[in-house]
CSV table of C-alpha atoms and ligand atoms in Angstrom, one decimal:
chain,number,residue,atom,x,y,z
A,21,MET,CA,-169.1,132.1,-132.7
A,22,GLN,CA,-166.5,131.4,-129.9
A,23,LEU,CA,-166.0,127.8,-129.1
A,24,LEU,CA,-165.2,127.5,-125.3
A,25,LYS,CA,-164.2,124.5,-123.3
A,26,ASN,CA,-163.4,126.1,-120.0
A,27,SER,CA,-166.1,127.2,-117.4
A,28,LYS,CA,-164.0,130.1,-116.1
A,29,GLU,CA,-163.6,131.5,-119.6
A,30,LEU,CA,-167.4,131.1,-120.1
A,31,ALA,CA,-168.0,133.0,-116.8
A,32,ASP,CA,-165.4,135.8,-117.8
A,33,VAL,CA,-167.0,136.5,-121.2
A,34,CYS,CA,-170.6,136.5,-119.9
A,35,ARG,CA,-169.6,138.8,-117.0
A,36,GLY,CA,-168.2,141.2,-119.7
A,37,TRP,CA,-171.4,141.2,-121.6
A,38,HIS,CA,-173.5,141.8,-118.6
A,39,ALA,CA,-171.2,144.7,-117.5
A,40,ASP,CA,-171.6,146.1,-121.0
A,41,GLY,CA,-175.4,146.0,-120.5
A,42,GLN,CA,-175.9,143.0,-123.0
A,43,ASP,CA,-178.4,140.4,-121.9
A,44,ILE,CA,-177.9,136.7,-122.5
A,45,ALA,CA,-180.1,133.8,-123.5
A,46,LEU,CA,-178.9,130.2,-122.8
A,47,THR,CA,-179.9,127.0,-124.5
A,48,PRO,CA,-178.6,123.9,-122.7
A,49,THR,CA,-178.3,120.8,-124.8
A,50,MET,CA,-176.5,117.4,-125.1
A,51,GLY,CA,-175.9,117.8,-128.8
A,52,CYS,CA,-176.4,115.7,-131.9
A,53,TYR,CA,-178.7,118.5,-133.1
A,54,HIS,CA,-182.1,118.1,-134.8
A,55,ALA,CA,-184.7,120.7,-135.8
A,56,GLY,CA,-186.0,120.8,-132.2
A,57,HIS,CA,-182.6,122.1,-131.0
A,58,GLU,CA,-182.4,124.5,-133.8
A,59,ASP,CA,-185.9,125.9,-132.8
A,60,LEU,CA,-184.7,126.5,-129.3
A,61,MET,CA,-181.5,128.3,-130.6
A,62,HIS,CA,-183.4,130.4,-133.1
A,63,TYR,CA,-185.7,131.4,-130.3
A,64,GLY,CA,-182.9,132.1,-127.8
A,65,ARG,CA,-181.4,134.2,-130.6
A,66,MET,CA,-184.5,136.5,-130.6
A,67,LEU,CA,-184.8,136.8,-126.8
A,68,ALA,CA,-181.5,138.5,-126.0
A,69,LYS,CA,-178.5,140.3,-127.4
A,70,ARG,CA,-176.2,137.2,-126.8
A,71,LEU,CA,-176.9,133.6,-127.2
A,72,VAL,CA,-174.9,131.0,-125.4
A,73,VAL,CA,-175.4,127.3,-126.3
A,74,SER,CA,-174.1,124.6,-124.1
A,75,LEU,CA,-173.3,121.1,-125.4
A,76,PHE,CA,-172.6,118.7,-122.6
A,77,VAL,CA,-173.4,115.0,-122.3
A,78,ASN,CA,-173.7,115.4,-118.6
A,79,PRO,CA,-172.8,112.1,-116.9
A,80,ALA,CA,-174.7,113.1,-113.7
A,81,GLN,CA,-178.0,112.6,-115.3
A,82,PHE,CA,-177.3,109.1,-116.6
A,83,GLY,CA,-177.9,106.2,-114.4
A,84,PRO,CA,-175.9,103.0,-114.2
A,85,GLY,CA,-176.6,100.8,-117.3
A,86,GLU,CA,-177.9,103.8,-119.3
A,87,ASP,CA,-176.6,105.1,-122.6
A,88,LEU,CA,-173.9,107.5,-121.5
A,89,GLN,CA,-171.2,105.9,-123.5
A,90,ALA,CA,-173.4,105.2,-126.6
A,91,TYR,CA,-175.2,108.7,-126.6
A,92,PRO,CA,-174.8,110.0,-130.2
A,93,ARG,CA,-172.0,112.6,-130.5
A,94,ASN,CA,-171.2,114.8,-133.5
A,95,ALA,CA,-169.4,117.9,-132.3
A,96,GLU,CA,-168.2,119.2,-135.6
A,97,ARG,CA,-171.7,119.1,-137.2
A,98,ASP,CA,-173.2,120.5,-134.0
A,99,ALA,CA,-170.8,123.4,-134.0
A,100,ALA,CA,-171.8,124.3,-137.5
A,101,ILE,CA,-175.4,124.2,-136.7
A,102,ALA,CA,-174.9,126.3,-133.5
A,103,LYS,CA,-173.1,128.9,-135.6
A,104,LYS,CA,-175.7,128.8,-138.4
A,105,CYS,CA,-178.4,129.5,-135.6
A,106,GLY,CA,-176.5,132.6,-134.4
A,107,ALA,CA,-174.9,131.3,-131.2
A,108,ASP,CA,-172.3,133.7,-129.9
A,109,ILE,CA,-170.7,130.9,-127.8
A,110,LEU,CA,-170.7,127.2,-128.0
A,111,PHE,CA,-169.8,125.9,-124.6
A,112,MET,CA,-168.4,122.3,-124.7
A,113,PRO,CA,-166.8,121.5,-121.4
A,114,GLU,CA,-165.0,118.2,-120.5
A,115,ALA,CA,-166.7,116.3,-117.7
A,116,THR,CA,-163.7,117.1,-115.5
A,117,ASP,CA,-164.3,120.8,-115.9
A,118,MET,CA,-167.8,120.6,-114.6
A,119,TYR,CA,-167.2,117.9,-111.9
A,120,MET,CA,-163.9,117.9,-110.1
A,121,PRO,CA,-162.7,114.5,-108.9
A,122,ASP,CA,-164.1,115.3,-105.3
A,123,TYR,CA,-167.3,117.1,-106.6
A,124,ALA,CA,-169.9,116.8,-103.9
A,125,THR,CA,-172.8,119.4,-104.3
A,126,TRP,CA,-176.1,118.4,-105.7
A,127,VAL,CA,-179.3,120.3,-106.4
A,128,ASP,CA,-182.5,118.3,-106.0
A,129,VAL,CA,-186.3,118.8,-106.3
A,130,PRO,CA,-187.1,115.5,-104.9
A,131,GLU,CA,-190.9,115.4,-105.1
A,132,LEU,CA,-191.1,116.5,-108.7
A,133,SER,CA,-188.2,114.3,-109.6
A,134,ALA,CA,-189.7,111.2,-108.3
A,135,ALA,CA,-192.7,111.3,-110.5
A,136,LEU,CA,-193.0,110.1,-114.2
A,137,CYS,CA,-189.5,109.5,-115.5
A,138,GLY,CA,-188.1,109.5,-112.0
A,139,GLN,CA,-189.6,106.0,-111.3
A,140,SER,CA,-187.2,104.3,-113.7
A,141,ARG,CA,-184.4,107.1,-113.6
A,142,PRO,CA,-184.2,108.0,-109.9
A,143,THR,CA,-181.1,110.2,-110.0
A,144,HIS,CA,-181.7,111.7,-113.5
A,145,PHE,CA,-183.3,115.0,-112.5
A,146,ARG,CA,-180.8,115.6,-109.7
A,147,GLY,CA,-178.1,115.5,-112.4
A,148,VAL,CA,-180.2,117.7,-114.7
A,149,CYS,CA,-180.8,120.4,-112.0
A,150,THR,CA,-177.3,120.4,-110.8
A,151,VAL,CA,-175.8,121.0,-114.3
A,152,VAL,CA,-178.4,123.6,-115.3
A,153,LEU,CA,-177.9,125.5,-112.1
A,154,LYS,CA,-174.1,125.4,-112.8
A,155,LEU,CA,-174.8,126.7,-116.3
A,156,PHE,CA,-177.1,129.5,-115.0
A,157,LEU,CA,-174.4,130.6,-112.4
A,158,LEU,CA,-171.6,130.6,-115.0
A,159,THR,CA,-173.7,132.7,-117.6
A,160,MET,CA,-176.0,134.5,-115.2
A,161,ALA,CA,-178.4,134.1,-118.2
A,162,ASP,CA,-181.4,136.4,-118.3
A,163,VAL,CA,-183.4,133.7,-120.1
A,164,ALA,CA,-183.0,130.1,-120.7
A,165,VAL,CA,-184.9,128.1,-123.4
A,166,PHE,CA,-186.1,124.5,-122.9
A,167,GLY,CA,-188.3,122.1,-125.0
A,168,ALA,CA,-191.8,121.0,-123.9
A,169,LYS,CA,-191.1,117.4,-125.1
A,170,ASP,CA,-189.1,117.1,-121.8
A,171,TRP,CA,-192.2,118.4,-119.8
A,172,GLN,CA,-191.1,117.1,-116.4
A,173,GLN,CA,-187.6,118.7,-117.0
A,174,GLN,CA,-188.8,122.2,-117.6
A,175,THR,CA,-191.4,121.8,-114.8
A,176,ILE,CA,-188.5,120.9,-112.4
A,177,ILE,CA,-186.3,123.7,-113.6
A,178,ARG,CA,-189.0,126.3,-113.3
A,179,ARG,CA,-189.6,125.1,-109.6
A,180,MET,CA,-185.8,125.2,-108.9
A,181,VAL,CA,-185.5,128.7,-110.2
A,182,ARG,CA,-188.6,129.9,-108.3
A,183,ASP,CA,-187.4,128.3,-105.1
A,184,LEU,CA,-183.9,129.6,-105.2
A,185,GLY,CA,-185.0,133.0,-106.3
A,186,MET,CA,-182.8,132.8,-109.5
A,187,PRO,CA,-183.3,135.7,-111.8
A,188,THR,CA,-183.2,133.6,-115.0
A,189,ARG,CA,-186.6,133.4,-116.9
A,190,ILE,CA,-187.6,129.9,-118.2
A,191,GLU,CA,-189.1,129.8,-121.7
A,192,ALA,CA,-190.4,126.4,-123.1
A,193,ARG,CA,-190.9,125.7,-126.8
A,194,PRO,CA,-193.5,123.3,-128.5
A,195,THR,CA,-192.1,119.9,-129.5
A,196,VAL,CA,-190.8,119.7,-133.0
A,197,ARG,CA,-192.0,116.6,-134.8
A,198,GLU,CA,-191.4,114.5,-137.9
A,199,ALA,CA,-194.2,114.7,-140.4
A,200,ASP,CA,-195.6,111.5,-139.0
A,201,GLY,CA,-195.8,112.9,-135.5
A,202,LEU,CA,-192.7,111.3,-133.9
A,203,ALA,CA,-191.1,113.7,-131.6
A,204,LEU,CA,-187.5,114.6,-132.7
A,205,SER,CA,-185.0,113.1,-130.4
A,206,SER,CA,-181.3,112.3,-130.5
A,207,ARG,CA,-182.2,108.9,-129.4
A,208,ASN,CA,-184.3,108.1,-132.4
A,209,VAL,CA,-181.2,106.9,-134.2
A,210,TYR,CA,-181.2,103.9,-131.8
A,211,MET,CA,-184.3,102.5,-133.4
A,212,THR,CA,-184.4,99.7,-136.1
A,213,ALA,CA,-186.5,100.4,-139.2
A,214,ASP,CA,-189.3,98.3,-137.8
A,215,GLU,CA,-189.3,100.2,-134.5
A,216,ARG,CA,-189.1,103.5,-136.4
A,217,ALA,CA,-192.1,102.5,-138.4
A,218,GLN,CA,-194.2,101.9,-135.3
A,219,ALA,CA,-192.9,104.8,-133.3
A,220,PRO,CA,-195.3,107.5,-134.6
A,221,GLU,CA,-198.1,105.6,-132.9
A,222,ILE,CA,-196.9,106.9,-129.6
A,223,TYR,CA,-197.9,110.5,-130.4
A,224,GLN,CA,-201.0,109.4,-132.5
A,225,ALA,CA,-202.4,107.6,-129.4
A,226,LEU,CA,-201.7,110.7,-127.2
A,227,ARG,CA,-203.6,112.7,-129.8
A,228,TYR,CA,-206.4,110.2,-129.7
A,229,ALA,CA,-206.7,110.8,-126.0
A,230,GLY,CA,-206.6,114.6,-126.7
A,231,ASP,CA,-209.5,114.1,-129.1
A,232,MET,CA,-211.5,112.2,-126.5
A,233,VAL,CA,-211.0,115.0,-123.9
A,234,ALA,CA,-212.2,117.5,-126.7
A,235,GLY,CA,-215.2,115.2,-127.2
A,236,GLY,CA,-216.1,115.4,-123.5
A,237,GLU,CA,-214.3,112.5,-121.9
A,238,SER,CA,-212.7,113.4,-118.5
A,239,SER,CA,-211.9,110.1,-116.9
A,240,ALA,CA,-208.1,109.5,-116.6
A,241,THR,CA,-208.6,105.8,-116.4
A,242,LEU,CA,-210.7,105.5,-119.5
A,243,LEU,CA,-208.2,107.9,-121.4
A,244,ARG,CA,-205.3,105.7,-120.2
A,245,LYS,CA,-207.2,102.5,-121.3
A,246,ALA,CA,-208.0,103.8,-124.7
A,247,VAL,CA,-204.3,104.7,-125.2
A,248,LEU,CA,-203.1,101.3,-124.0
A,249,ARG,CA,-205.5,99.5,-126.1
A,250,ARG,CA,-204.3,101.2,-129.2
A,251,TRP,CA,-200.7,100.6,-128.4
A,252,ALA,CA,-201.4,96.9,-127.7
A,253,GLU,CA,-202.6,96.7,-131.4
A,254,ARG,CA,-200.4,99.2,-133.2
A,255,LEU,CA,-197.2,99.3,-131.1
A,256,PRO,CA,-196.2,95.7,-130.5
A,257,LEU,CA,-192.5,96.5,-130.4
A,258,GLY,CA,-193.1,99.2,-127.7
A,259,ARG,CA,-192.5,98.5,-124.0
A,260,LEU,CA,-194.4,100.7,-121.7
A,261,ASP,CA,-192.3,102.5,-119.0
A,262,TYR,CA,-195.3,104.7,-118.0
A,263,LEU,CA,-198.4,106.5,-119.2
A,264,ALA,CA,-199.9,109.0,-116.8
A,265,VAL,CA,-202.4,111.8,-116.7
A,266,VAL,CA,-201.0,114.5,-114.3
A,267,HIS,CA,-201.2,118.1,-113.4
A,268,PRO,CA,-198.8,120.2,-115.7
A,269,ASP,CA,-197.1,122.0,-112.7
A,270,THR,CA,-197.4,119.6,-109.8
A,271,LEU,CA,-197.1,116.4,-111.9
A,272,SER,CA,-199.5,114.9,-109.4
A,273,PRO,CA,-201.7,112.1,-110.9
A,274,LEU,CA,-205.3,113.2,-111.8
A,275,ASP,CA,-208.4,111.0,-111.7
A,276,SER,CA,-210.3,113.4,-113.9
A,277,VAL,CA,-209.5,116.0,-116.6
A,278,ASP,CA,-211.6,118.9,-115.3
A,279,GLY,CA,-208.7,121.4,-115.1
A,280,PRO,CA,-205.1,121.7,-116.4
A,281,ALA,CA,-203.8,118.2,-117.4
A,282,ILE,CA,-201.1,116.6,-119.6
A,283,MET,CA,-200.8,113.0,-120.6
A,284,ALA,CA,-197.1,112.0,-120.5
A,285,CYS,CA,-195.4,108.7,-121.4
A,286,ALA,CA,-192.2,106.9,-121.9
A,287,VAL,CA,-192.0,103.9,-124.2
A,288,ARG,CA,-189.0,101.7,-124.8
A,289,MET,CA,-188.4,100.8,-128.5
A,290,GLY,CA,-185.6,98.4,-128.5
A,291,LYS,CA,-182.6,100.4,-127.4
A,292,ALA,CA,-184.3,103.8,-127.4
A,293,ARG,CA,-186.4,105.1,-124.5
A,294,LEU,CA,-188.8,107.7,-126.0
A,295,ILE,CA,-190.8,110.3,-124.1
A,296,ASP,CA,-193.6,112.3,-125.3
A,297,ASN,CA,-196.6,114.3,-123.9
A,298,ILE,CA,-199.6,116.2,-124.9
A,299,LEU,CA,-201.6,119.0,-123.2
A,300,LEU,CA,-205.0,117.6,-122.6
A,301,ARG,CA,-206.4,120.7,-121.1
A,302,GLY,CA,-204.8,124.2,-120.5
A,303,GLU,CA,-205.5,126.7,-117.8
B,15,AMP,P1,-181.2,117.3,-125.3
B,15,AMP,O1,-180.1,117.7,-126.2
B,15,AMP,O2,-182.0,116.1,-125.8
B,15,AMP,O3,-180.8,117.1,-123.9
B,15,AMP,O4,-182.2,118.5,-125.3
B,15,AMP,C1,-181.8,119.8,-125.2
B,15,AMP,C2,-183.1,120.6,-125.2
B,15,AMP,O5,-183.8,120.5,-126.5
B,15,AMP,C3,-184.1,120.4,-124.1
B,15,AMP,O6,-184.7,121.5,-123.6
B,15,AMP,C4,-185.2,119.5,-124.8
B,15,AMP,O7,-186.4,119.6,-124.2
B,15,AMP,C5,-185.1,120.2,-126.2
B,15,AMP,N1,-185.7,119.2,-127.1
B,15,AMP,C6,-185.4,118.0,-127.4
B,15,AMP,N2,-186.0,117.5,-128.4
B,15,AMP,C7,-187.0,118.5,-128.7
B,15,AMP,C8,-188.0,118.6,-129.7
B,15,AMP,N3,-188.3,117.5,-130.5
B,15,AMP,N4,-188.6,119.6,-129.9
B,15,AMP,C9,-188.3,120.8,-129.0
B,15,AMP,N5,-187.3,120.8,-128.2
B,15,AMP,C10,-186.7,119.6,-128.0
C-alpha cells in the first residue's frame, strides 16, 4: 500500500492505472476506522482492480462550533487497517493541499442539502459534495462506496453525479451495527457510559416503527409519535435533532408510507450527534 499525501501524486498514479486499463474503486473516509469502514473497503476491493481509500477530516463539512478539532484521529492504526483491507493507496492530504488559501469553488445540491441534517448543519453537504467531487476528479474512480448510515449523504452524492454526468458509479453498503443495534460511528467514543447504555434505543425505536409498517400502519404522524413516545421513556439522555419520514431519493417529507420511505433521525447524546435511519418500505 502506498501512503500518499499529495493530490497531484494521487492523480498521477490513478492516471497511470487507467492508462494501463485498470479500474479504480474509491472509499472516502474521515478515519478512526471501525467495522463499517472496513466493510466499505472490503467491498471496494472486490469491485475494481485498484482500491483507493481517502482519509481526510474535511474542514469544509464542519460548521462553526462543531467537532472539527476534537474529531477522533488515529492515523497509524487506520493505515494498518486500510492495508489489511487491501487498499492500494491510502490518501491522507493536508487541508492546505485540498484547499489553497484562496480556495473559492463549491459544489452544492441545495434542495437535498437543506433537508434532514441540513436544518442544523446548513453548510455540511456543500463541504461533503465539494471534497467528494475533488476526490472523484483526482482518481477518476470507476466506482465509489458509501455507507447507508449516512443516507442523506449518499442520496446527495448520487444526485450530484447524475446532474454533472460524472462516470463514477455510486454503491451504498448497509449500516454495520453493534450487537445491540447501535450504528457504528467514529463519534460513538464521545459518549459517556450512561449515554452509551441508552443509545441502542435509537435504532430499536426505528425498528419498532418498521414493525408497525409491516403490521399495516402507514401514517407518518403515528409512526413518529410512537417513536417519540418510546424515546421519551427509554432515551432520557437523548436530545432530538430531527425524526422524519421521507422519500428515500427526494428526501421530501411523507404523510403516508404507501410507497418507498425511510425514517431518518439525528439525536444528540451528550457530545455525540448520532444519525441513523431505516428503510420502512422499498420500491
Ligand atoms: P466517515 O469516516 O464517518 O465520514 O464515514 C466514511 C464512510 O463510511 C461513509 O460512506 C459512511 O457512510 C460510512 N460509514 C460510517 N459508519 C458506517 C456504518 N456503521 N456502517 C456502514 N458504513 C458506515
